[in-house]
Short mmCIF file of C-alpha atoms and ligand atoms in Angstrom, two decimals:
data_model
loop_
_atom_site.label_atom_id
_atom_site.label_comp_id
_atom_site.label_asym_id
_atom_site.label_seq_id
_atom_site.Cartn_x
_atom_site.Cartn_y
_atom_site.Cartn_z
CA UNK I 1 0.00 0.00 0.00
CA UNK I 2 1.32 3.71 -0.70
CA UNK I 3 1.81 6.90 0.91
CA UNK I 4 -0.12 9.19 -1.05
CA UNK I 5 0.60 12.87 -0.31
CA UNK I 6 -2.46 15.18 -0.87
CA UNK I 7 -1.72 18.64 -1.12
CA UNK I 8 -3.64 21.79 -2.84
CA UNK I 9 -2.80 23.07 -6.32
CA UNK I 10 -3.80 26.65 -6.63
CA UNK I 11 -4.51 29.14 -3.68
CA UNK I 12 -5.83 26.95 -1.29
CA UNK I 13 -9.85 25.92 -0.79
CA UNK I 14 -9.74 23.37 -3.78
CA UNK I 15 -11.72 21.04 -1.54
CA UNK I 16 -8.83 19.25 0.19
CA UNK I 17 -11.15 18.23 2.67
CA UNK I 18 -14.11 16.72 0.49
CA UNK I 19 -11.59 14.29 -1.22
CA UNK I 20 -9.14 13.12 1.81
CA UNK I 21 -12.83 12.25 3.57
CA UNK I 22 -13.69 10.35 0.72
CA UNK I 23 -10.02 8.63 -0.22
CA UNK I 24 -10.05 7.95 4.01
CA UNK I 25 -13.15 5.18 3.72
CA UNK I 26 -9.50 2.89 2.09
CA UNK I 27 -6.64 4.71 4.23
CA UNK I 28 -5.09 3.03 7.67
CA UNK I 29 -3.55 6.69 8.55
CA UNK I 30 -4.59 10.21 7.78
CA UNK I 31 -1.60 12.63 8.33
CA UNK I 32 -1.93 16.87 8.73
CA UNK I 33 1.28 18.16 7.39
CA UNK I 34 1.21 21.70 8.09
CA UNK I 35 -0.43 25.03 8.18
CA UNK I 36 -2.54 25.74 11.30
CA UNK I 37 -6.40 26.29 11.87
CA UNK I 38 -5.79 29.44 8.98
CA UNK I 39 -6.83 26.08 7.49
CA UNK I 40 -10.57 25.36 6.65
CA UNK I 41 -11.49 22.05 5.66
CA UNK I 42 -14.94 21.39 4.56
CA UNK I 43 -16.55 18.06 5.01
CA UNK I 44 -19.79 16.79 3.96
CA UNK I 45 -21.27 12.93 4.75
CA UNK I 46 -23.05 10.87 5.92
CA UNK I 47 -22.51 12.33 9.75
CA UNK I 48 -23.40 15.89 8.63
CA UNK I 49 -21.45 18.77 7.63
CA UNK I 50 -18.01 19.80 9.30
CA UNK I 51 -14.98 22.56 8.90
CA UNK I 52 -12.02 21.27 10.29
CA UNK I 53 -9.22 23.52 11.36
CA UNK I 54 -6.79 21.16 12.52
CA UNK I 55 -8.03 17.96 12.60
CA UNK I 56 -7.96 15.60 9.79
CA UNK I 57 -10.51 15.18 7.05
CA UNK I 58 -10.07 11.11 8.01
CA UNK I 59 -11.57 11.51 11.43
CA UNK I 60 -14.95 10.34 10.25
CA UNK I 61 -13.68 6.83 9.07
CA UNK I 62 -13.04 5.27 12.38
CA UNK I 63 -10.57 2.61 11.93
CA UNK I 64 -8.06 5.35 10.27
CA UNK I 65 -5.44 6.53 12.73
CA UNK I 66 -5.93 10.40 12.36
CA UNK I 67 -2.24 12.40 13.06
CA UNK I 68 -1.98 16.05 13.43
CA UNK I 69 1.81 16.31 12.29
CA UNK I 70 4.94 18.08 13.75
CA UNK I 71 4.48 20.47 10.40
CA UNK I 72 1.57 21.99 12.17
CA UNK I 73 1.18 24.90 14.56
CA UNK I 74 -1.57 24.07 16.93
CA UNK I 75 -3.83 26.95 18.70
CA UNK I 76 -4.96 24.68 21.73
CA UNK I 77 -7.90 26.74 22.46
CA UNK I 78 -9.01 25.94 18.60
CA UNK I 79 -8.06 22.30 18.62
CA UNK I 80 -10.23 21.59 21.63
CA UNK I 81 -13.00 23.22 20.82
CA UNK I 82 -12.88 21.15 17.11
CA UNK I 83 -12.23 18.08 19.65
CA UNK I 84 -15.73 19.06 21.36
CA UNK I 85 -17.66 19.85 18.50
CA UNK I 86 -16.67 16.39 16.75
CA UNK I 87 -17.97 14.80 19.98
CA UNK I 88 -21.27 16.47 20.14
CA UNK I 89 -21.79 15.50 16.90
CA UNK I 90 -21.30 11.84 17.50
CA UNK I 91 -17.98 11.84 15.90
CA UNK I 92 -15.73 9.63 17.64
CA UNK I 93 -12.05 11.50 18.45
CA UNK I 94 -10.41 8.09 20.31
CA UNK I 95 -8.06 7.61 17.18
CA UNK I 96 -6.55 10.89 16.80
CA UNK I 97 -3.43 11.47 17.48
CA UNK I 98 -1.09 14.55 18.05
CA UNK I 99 2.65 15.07 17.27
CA UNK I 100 4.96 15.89 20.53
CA UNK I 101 6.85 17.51 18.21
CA UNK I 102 4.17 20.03 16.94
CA UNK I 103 4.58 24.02 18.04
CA UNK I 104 2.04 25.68 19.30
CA UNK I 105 -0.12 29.11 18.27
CA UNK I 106 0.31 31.55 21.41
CA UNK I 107 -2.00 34.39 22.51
CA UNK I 108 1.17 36.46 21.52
CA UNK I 109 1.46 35.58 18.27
CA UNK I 110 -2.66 36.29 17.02
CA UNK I 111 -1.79 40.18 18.71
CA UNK I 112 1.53 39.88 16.54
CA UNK I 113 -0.38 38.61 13.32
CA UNK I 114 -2.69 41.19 14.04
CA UNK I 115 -0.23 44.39 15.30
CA UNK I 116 2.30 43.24 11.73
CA UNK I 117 -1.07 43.44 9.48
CA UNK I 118 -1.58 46.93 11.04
CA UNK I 119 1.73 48.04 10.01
CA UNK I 120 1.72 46.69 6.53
CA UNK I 121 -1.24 49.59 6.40
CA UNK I 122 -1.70 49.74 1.98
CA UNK I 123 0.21 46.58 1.85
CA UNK I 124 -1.30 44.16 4.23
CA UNK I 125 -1.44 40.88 3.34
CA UNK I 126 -4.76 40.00 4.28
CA UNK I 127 -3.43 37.14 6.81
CA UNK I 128 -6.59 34.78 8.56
CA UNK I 129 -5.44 36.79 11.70
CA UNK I 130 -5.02 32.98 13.51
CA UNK I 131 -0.79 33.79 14.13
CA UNK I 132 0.30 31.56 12.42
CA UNK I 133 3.05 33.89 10.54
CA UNK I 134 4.57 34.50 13.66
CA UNK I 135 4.15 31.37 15.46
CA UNK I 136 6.32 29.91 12.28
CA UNK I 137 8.53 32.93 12.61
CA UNK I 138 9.03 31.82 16.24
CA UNK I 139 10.03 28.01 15.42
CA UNK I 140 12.38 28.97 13.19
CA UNK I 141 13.91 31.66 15.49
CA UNK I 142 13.67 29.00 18.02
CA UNK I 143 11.24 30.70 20.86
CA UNK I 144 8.30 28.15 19.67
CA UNK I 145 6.94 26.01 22.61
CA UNK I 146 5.83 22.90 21.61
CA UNK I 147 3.57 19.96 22.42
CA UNK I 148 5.42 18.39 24.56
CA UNK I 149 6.33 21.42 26.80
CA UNK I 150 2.67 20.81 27.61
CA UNK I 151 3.77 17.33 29.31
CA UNK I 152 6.46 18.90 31.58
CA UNK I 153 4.82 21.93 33.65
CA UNK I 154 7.54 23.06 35.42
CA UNK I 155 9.70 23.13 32.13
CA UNK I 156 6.53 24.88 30.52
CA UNK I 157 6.70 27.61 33.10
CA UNK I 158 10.55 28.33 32.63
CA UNK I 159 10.46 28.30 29.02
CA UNK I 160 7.22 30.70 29.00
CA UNK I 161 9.00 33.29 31.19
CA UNK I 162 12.31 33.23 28.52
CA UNK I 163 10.21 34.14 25.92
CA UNK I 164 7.12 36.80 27.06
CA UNK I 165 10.15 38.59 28.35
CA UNK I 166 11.15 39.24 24.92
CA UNK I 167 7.98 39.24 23.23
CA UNK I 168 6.35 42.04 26.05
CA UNK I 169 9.71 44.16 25.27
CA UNK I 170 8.86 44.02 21.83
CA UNK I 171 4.78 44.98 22.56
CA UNK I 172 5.33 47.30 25.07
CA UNK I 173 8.79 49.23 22.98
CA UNK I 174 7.91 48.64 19.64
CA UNK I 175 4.26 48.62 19.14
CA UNK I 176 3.34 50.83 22.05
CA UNK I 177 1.10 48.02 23.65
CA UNK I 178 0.19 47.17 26.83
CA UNK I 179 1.86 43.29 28.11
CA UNK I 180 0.61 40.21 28.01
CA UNK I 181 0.23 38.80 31.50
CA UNK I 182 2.66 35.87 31.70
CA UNK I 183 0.52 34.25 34.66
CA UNK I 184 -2.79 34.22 33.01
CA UNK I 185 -1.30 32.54 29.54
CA UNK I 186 0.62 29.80 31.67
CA UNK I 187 -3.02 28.97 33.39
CA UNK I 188 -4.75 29.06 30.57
CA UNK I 189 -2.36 26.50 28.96
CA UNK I 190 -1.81 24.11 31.56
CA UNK I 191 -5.82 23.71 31.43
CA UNK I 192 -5.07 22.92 27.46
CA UNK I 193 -2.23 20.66 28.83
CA UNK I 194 -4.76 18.53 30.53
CA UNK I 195 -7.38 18.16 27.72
CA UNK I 196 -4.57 17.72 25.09
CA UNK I 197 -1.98 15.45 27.32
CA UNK I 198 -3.18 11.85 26.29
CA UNK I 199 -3.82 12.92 22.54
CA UNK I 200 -0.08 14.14 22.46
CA UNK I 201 2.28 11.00 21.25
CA UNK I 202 5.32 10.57 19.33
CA UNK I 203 4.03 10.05 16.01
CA UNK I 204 7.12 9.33 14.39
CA UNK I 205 7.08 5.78 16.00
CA UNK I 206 3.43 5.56 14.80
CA UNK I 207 4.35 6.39 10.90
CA UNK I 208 7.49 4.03 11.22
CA UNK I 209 5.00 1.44 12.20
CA UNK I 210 2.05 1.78 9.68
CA UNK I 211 4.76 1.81 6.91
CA UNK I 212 6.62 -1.19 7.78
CA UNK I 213 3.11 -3.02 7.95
CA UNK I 214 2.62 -1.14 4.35
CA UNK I 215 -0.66 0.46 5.37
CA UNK I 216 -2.01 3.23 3.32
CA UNK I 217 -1.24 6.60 4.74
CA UNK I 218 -2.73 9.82 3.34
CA UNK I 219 -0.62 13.27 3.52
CA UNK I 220 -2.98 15.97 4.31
CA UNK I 221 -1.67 19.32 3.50
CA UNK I 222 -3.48 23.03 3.48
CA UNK I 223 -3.74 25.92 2.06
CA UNK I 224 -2.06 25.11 -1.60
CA UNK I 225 1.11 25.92 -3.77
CA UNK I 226 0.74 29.30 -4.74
CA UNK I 227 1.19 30.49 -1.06
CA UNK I 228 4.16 28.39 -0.51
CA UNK I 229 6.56 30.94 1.05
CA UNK I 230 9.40 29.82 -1.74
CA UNK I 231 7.16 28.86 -4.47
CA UNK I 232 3.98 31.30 -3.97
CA UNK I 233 3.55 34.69 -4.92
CA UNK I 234 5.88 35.97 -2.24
CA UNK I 235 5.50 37.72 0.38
CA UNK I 236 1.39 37.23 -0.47
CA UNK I 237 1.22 33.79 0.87
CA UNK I 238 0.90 31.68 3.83
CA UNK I 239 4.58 30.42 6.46
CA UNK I 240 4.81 26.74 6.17
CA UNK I 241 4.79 24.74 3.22
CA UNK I 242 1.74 23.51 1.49
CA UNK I 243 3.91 21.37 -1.14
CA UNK I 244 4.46 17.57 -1.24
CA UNK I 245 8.06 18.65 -0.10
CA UNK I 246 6.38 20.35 2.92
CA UNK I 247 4.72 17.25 3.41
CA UNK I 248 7.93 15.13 4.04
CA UNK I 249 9.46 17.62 6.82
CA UNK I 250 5.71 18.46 8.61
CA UNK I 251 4.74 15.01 8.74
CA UNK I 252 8.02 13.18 9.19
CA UNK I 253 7.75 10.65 6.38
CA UNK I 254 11.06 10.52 4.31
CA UNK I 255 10.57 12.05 0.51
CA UNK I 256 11.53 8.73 -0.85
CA UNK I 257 9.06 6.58 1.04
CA UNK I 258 6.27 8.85 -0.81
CA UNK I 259 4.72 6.78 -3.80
CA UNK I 260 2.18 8.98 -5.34
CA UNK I 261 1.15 12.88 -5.29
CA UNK I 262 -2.56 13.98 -5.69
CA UNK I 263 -3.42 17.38 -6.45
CA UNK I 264 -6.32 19.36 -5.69
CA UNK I 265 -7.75 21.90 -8.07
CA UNK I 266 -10.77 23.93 -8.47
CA UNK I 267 -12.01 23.84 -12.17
CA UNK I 268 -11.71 27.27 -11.60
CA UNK I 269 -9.48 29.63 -9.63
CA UNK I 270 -9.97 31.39 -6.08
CA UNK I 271 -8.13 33.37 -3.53
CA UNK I 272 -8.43 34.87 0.05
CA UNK I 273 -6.13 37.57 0.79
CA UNK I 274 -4.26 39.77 -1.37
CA UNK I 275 -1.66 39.25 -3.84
CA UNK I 276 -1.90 38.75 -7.53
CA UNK I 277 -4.10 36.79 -8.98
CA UNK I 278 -3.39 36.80 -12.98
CA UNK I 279 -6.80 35.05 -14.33
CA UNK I 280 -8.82 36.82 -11.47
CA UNK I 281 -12.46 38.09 -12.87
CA UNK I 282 -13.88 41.71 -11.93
CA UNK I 283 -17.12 41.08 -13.92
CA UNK I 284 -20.62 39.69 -13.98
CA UNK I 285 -19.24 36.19 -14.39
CA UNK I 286 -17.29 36.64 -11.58
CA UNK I 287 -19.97 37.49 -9.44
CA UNK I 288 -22.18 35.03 -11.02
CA UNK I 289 -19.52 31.85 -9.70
CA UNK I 290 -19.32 33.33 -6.70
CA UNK I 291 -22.98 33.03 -5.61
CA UNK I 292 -23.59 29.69 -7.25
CA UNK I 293 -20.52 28.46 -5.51
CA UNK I 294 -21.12 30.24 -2.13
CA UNK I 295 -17.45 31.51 -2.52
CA UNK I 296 -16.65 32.64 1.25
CA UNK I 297 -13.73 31.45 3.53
CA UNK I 298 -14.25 28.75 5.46
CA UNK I 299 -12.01 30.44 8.25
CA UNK I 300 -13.01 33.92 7.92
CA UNK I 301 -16.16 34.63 6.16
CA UNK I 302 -14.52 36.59 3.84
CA UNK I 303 -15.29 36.41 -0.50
CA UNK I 304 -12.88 34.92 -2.22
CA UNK I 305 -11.65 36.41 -5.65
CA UNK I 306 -12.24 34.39 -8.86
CA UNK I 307 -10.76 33.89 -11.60
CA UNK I 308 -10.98 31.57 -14.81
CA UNK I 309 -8.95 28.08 -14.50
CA UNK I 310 -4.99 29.31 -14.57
CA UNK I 311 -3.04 26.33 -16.34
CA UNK I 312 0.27 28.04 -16.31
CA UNK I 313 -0.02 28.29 -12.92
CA UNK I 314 -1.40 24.86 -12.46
CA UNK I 315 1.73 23.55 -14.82
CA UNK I 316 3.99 25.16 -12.70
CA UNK I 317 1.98 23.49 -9.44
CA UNK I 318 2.50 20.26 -10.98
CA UNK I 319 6.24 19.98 -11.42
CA UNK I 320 6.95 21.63 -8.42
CA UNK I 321 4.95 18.99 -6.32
CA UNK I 322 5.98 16.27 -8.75
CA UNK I 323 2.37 15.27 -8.66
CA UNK I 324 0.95 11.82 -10.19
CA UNK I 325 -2.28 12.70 -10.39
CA UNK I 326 -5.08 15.43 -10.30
CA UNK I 327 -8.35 15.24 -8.72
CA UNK I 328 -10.79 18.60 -10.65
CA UNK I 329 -13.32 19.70 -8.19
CA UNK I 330 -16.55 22.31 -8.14
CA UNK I 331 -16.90 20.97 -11.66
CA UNK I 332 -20.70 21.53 -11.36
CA UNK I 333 -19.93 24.87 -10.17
CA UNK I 334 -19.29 25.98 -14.16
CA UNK I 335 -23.09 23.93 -15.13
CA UNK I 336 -24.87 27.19 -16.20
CA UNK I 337 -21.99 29.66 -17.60
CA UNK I 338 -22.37 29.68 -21.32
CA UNK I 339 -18.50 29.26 -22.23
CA UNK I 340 -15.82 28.47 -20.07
CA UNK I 341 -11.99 30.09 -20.33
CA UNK I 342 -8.52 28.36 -19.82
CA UNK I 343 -5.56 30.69 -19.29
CA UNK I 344 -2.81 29.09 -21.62
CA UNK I 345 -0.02 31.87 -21.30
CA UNK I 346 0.51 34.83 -19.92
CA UNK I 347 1.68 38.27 -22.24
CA UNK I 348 4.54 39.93 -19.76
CA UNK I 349 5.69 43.51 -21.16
CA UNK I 350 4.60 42.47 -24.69
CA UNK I 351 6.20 39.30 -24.80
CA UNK I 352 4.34 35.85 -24.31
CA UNK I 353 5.52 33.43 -21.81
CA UNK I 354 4.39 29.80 -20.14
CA UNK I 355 6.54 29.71 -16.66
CA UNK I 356 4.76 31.52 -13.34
CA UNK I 357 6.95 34.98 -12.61
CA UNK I 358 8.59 34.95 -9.39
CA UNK I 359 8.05 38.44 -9.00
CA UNK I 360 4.69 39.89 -7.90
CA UNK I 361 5.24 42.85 -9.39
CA UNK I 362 5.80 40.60 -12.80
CA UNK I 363 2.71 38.70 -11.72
CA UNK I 364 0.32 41.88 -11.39
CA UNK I 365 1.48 43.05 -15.04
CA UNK I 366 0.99 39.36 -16.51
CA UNK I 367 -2.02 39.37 -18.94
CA UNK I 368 -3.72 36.15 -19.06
CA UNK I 369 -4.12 34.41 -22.89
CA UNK I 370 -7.37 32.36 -23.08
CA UNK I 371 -8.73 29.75 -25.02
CA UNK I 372 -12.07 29.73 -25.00
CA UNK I 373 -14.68 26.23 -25.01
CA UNK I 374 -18.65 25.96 -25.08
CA UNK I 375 -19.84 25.60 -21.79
CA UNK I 376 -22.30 22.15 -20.91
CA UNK I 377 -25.66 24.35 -19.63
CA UNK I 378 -26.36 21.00 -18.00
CA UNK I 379 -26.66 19.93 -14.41
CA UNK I 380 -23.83 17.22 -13.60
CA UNK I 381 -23.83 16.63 -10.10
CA UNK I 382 -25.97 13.40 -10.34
CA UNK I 383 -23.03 11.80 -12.86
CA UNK I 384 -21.09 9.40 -11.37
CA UNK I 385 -18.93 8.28 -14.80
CA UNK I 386 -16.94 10.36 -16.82
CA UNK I 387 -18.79 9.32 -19.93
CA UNK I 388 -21.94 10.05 -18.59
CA UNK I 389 -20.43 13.73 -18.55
CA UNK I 390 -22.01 15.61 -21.31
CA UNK I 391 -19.32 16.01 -24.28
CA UNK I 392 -18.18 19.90 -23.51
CA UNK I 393 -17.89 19.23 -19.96
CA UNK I 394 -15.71 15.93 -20.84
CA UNK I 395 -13.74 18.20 -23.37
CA UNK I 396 -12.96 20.87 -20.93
CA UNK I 397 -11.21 18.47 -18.38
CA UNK I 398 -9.56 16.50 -20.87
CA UNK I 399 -7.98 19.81 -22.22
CA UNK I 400 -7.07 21.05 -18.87
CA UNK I 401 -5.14 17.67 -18.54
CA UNK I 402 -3.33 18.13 -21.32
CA UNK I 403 -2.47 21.55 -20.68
CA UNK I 404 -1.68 20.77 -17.30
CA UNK I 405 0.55 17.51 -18.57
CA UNK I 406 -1.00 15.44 -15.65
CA UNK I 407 -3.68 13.09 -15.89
CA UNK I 408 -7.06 13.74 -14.01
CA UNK I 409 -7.77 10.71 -12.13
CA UNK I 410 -10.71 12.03 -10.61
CA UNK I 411 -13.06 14.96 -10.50
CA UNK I 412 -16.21 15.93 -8.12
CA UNK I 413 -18.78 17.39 -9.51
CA UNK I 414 -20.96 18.06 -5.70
CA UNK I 415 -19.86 19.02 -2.17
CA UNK I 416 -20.92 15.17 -0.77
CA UNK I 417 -18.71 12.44 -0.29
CA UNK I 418 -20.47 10.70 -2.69
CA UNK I 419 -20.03 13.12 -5.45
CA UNK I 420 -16.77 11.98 -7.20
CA UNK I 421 -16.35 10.80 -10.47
CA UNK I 422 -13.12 7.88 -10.72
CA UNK I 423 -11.13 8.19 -13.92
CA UNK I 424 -8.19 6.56 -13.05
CA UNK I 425 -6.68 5.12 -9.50
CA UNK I 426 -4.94 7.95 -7.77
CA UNK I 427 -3.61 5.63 -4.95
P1 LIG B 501 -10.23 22.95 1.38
O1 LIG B 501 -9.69 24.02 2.25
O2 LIG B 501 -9.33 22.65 0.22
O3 LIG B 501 -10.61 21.70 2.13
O4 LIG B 501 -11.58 23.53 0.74
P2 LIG B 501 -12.76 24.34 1.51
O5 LIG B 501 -13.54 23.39 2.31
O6 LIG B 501 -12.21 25.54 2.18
O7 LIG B 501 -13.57 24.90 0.28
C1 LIG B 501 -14.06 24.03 -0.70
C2 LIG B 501 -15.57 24.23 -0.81
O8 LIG B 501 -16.04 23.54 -1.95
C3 LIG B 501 -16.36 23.64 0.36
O9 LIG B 501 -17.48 24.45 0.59
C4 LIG B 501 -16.77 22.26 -0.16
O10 LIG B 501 -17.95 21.77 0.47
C5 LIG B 501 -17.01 22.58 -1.59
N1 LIG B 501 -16.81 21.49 -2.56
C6 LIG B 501 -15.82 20.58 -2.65
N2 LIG B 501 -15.92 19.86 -3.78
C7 LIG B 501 -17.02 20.33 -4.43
C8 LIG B 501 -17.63 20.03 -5.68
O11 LIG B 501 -17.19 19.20 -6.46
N3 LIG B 501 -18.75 20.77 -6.02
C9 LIG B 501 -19.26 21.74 -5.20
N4 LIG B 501 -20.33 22.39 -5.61
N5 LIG B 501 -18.69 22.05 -4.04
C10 LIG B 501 -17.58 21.36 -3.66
P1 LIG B 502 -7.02 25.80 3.30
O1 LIG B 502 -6.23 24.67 3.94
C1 LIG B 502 -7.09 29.73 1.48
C2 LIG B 502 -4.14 32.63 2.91
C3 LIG B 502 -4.72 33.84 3.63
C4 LIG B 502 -3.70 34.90 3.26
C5 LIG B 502 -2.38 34.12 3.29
C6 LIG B 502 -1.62 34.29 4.59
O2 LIG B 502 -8.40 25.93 3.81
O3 LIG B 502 -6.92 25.70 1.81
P2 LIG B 502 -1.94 33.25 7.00
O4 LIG B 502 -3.08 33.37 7.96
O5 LIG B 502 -1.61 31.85 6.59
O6 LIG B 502 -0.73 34.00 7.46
O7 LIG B 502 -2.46 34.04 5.70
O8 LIG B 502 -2.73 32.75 3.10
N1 LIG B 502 -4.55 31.32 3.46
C7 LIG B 502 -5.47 30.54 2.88
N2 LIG B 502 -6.26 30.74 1.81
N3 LIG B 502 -7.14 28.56 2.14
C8 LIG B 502 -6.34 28.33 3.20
O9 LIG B 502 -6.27 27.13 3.80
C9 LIG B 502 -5.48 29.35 3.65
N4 LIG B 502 -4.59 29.47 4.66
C10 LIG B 502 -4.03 30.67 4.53
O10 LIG B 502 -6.01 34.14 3.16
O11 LIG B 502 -3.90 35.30 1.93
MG1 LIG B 503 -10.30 25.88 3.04
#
């Protein structure tokens, strides 16, 4: 059985979480690779419907062991309140599992995300606000606490003190704020310490284990490539990695023991945020997507920008995640819009070109070159076979494979588990 790393494709909210639910009902182990609860996974069965921050989209098959991986940065306050809600629900939260090696979101760092996103004034990057920027900042500077700090109180305490020190310096100096009370954050994580202690493991053992019995662990990763902070439309992006590289490190499975890639795309293009957005649309159709689609974060509320279906940018997804395979979803979303547009190239200070500028400012002047197809005018989220697709609709995902140069091995054409149409094994 194969590892099978599951990451997004274009700006995040492909629908990650619809298809790691669905590829779960055949998995052993679910894996969370990174981000934080910026994430917003949307989940629709049988059970009801769910938006997971931080836990995996595999929690609802119950015989998967669900990970949250050391890639992660974990708000405690958020992860037990998605812990709860599961529960009420009926949704059973025995087999989940949390890395000791994790870091966690502090109180410090959402006033940080929020006081830096002040300061950015006309060049904010329209961050979810959850700190995740600086609680990554903070791992790599090494002030992050981590999971397992919450096992050792004492050790919790010391380490706490060493770094509020220089954090309320830096509030009360820099930013002309008031300090955080070191007392009150210590309390209110030693309560998290006791809800979160028997979850806490380390899952490296676990992973070494389901591979040498060559079960089937998904990679779960968030947000998607183009706000990879090497790869994405820097500094517009997101602080951990969302690629299949990312993947590796933030869920501690070794690059060469991954087998197959899977990436998720919309059959269209969104964003949250700001930054460039090459294919993005500022007119009726726009709109029009938008409401059939219910375009809105599932963290913040906010619309999300649209644009036509970018396959420069989705080439350039491709061979930087080395994906295998592609999985088209929201398909249905496109039913009633006459004709539908692929962005082939882009036209860059007169010239034309096929690779994905590194430079925003690049990216902002890119003009996007279309081809244009008949749309289907047909409802399609009934179809369960690709031939069973009417012809245009067939026509416009075989060209996006080609233009892509990765097969589509599935596509979903409804926000229900159920909703999936199999081309090809992804696994
Ligand atoms: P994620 O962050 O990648 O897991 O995606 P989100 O959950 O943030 O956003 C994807 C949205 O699309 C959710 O509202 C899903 O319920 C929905 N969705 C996923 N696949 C489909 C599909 O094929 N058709 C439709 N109409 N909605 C879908
Ligand atoms: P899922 O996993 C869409 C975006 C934010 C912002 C940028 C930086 O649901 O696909 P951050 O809070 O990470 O510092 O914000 O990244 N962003 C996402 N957009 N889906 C996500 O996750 C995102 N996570 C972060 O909107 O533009
Ligand atoms: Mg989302």
């Amino acid at each position: 059985m194969p590892v099978l790393a599951l990451v997004g494709g274009q700006w995040g909210d492909e629908g990650k979480g619809k298809v790691v639910d669905q590829l779960a009902e055949s998995a052993d182990v679910v894996v969370r690779f990174s981000g934080g609860d910026n994430a917003g996974h949307t989940v629709i069965n049988h059970l009801g419907e769910f938006k997971l921050h931080l836990v995996p989209a595999g929690i609802f098959t119950s015989r998967v062991l669900c990970i949250i991986g050391n890639g992660v940065v974990i708000n405690p306050a958020v992860l037990m309140s998605e812990i709860e809600m599961l529960n009420k629900a009926g949704v059973d939260t025995s087999h989940l599992v949390i890395s000791n090696r994790a870091h966690l979101v502090m109180p410090y760092h959402l006033l940080l995300d929020e006081l830096e996103e002040k300061s950015r004034a006309g060049k904010a990057l329209g961050t979810t606000k959850r700190g995740i920027g600086p609680a990554f900042a903070d791992k790599t500077n090494r002030l992050g606490i981590r999971t397992c700090d919450l096992l050792d109180k004492d050790g919790l305490k010391e380490r706490l003190t060493m770094v509020m020190d220089s954090k309320n310096t830096l509030f009360t100096k820099v930013y002309d704020a008031p300090p955080m009370s070191l007392d009150k954050i210590y309390d209110e994580y030693c309560v998290y310490a006791d809800f979160l202690a028997s979850y806490i493991k380390d899952t490296s053992v676990l992973l070494t284990q389901a591979l040498a019995r060559k079960q089937l662990v998904i990679m779960e990763g968030a947000q998607g490539a183009l706000l990879d902070p090497d790869f994405g439309t820097y500094p517009y992006g997101t602080s951990s990695s969302p690629l299949s590289a990312g993947g590796s490190l933030g869920a501690g499975i070794a690059p060469n023991r991954i087998d197959k890639v899977l990436g998720i795309f919309k059959a269209y293009c969104t964003r949250v945020g700001n930054g460039p957005m090459p294919t993005e649309l500022f007119d009726a159709t726009g709109d029009e997507i938008r409401n059939i689609a219910h375009e809105f974060g599932t963290t913040t509320g906010r619309p999300r920008r649209i644009g036509w279906f970018d396959a420069v940018a989705a080439r350039f997804s491709c061979f930087i995640n080395g994906l295998t395979s592609v999985a088209l979803t929201r398909l249905d979303v496109l039913d009633s819009i006459p004709s539908v547009k692929i962005c082939t190239a882009y036209e860059l200070n007169g010239e034309l070109i096929d690779y994905f500028p590194a430079s925003v400012a690049d990216l902002e002047k890119c003009r996007p070159v279309y081809e244009e197809l008949s749309g289907w005018n047909s409802p399609i989220s009934h179809v369960r076979k690709f031939t069973d697709l009417p012809l245009e609709a067939q026509r416009y995902v075989r060209r996006i494979e080609e233009l892509m140069g990765c097969e589509v091995g599935m596509t979903c054409c409804g926000p229900s588990r159920e909703q999936v149409i199999h081309l090809k094994s992804v696994i």
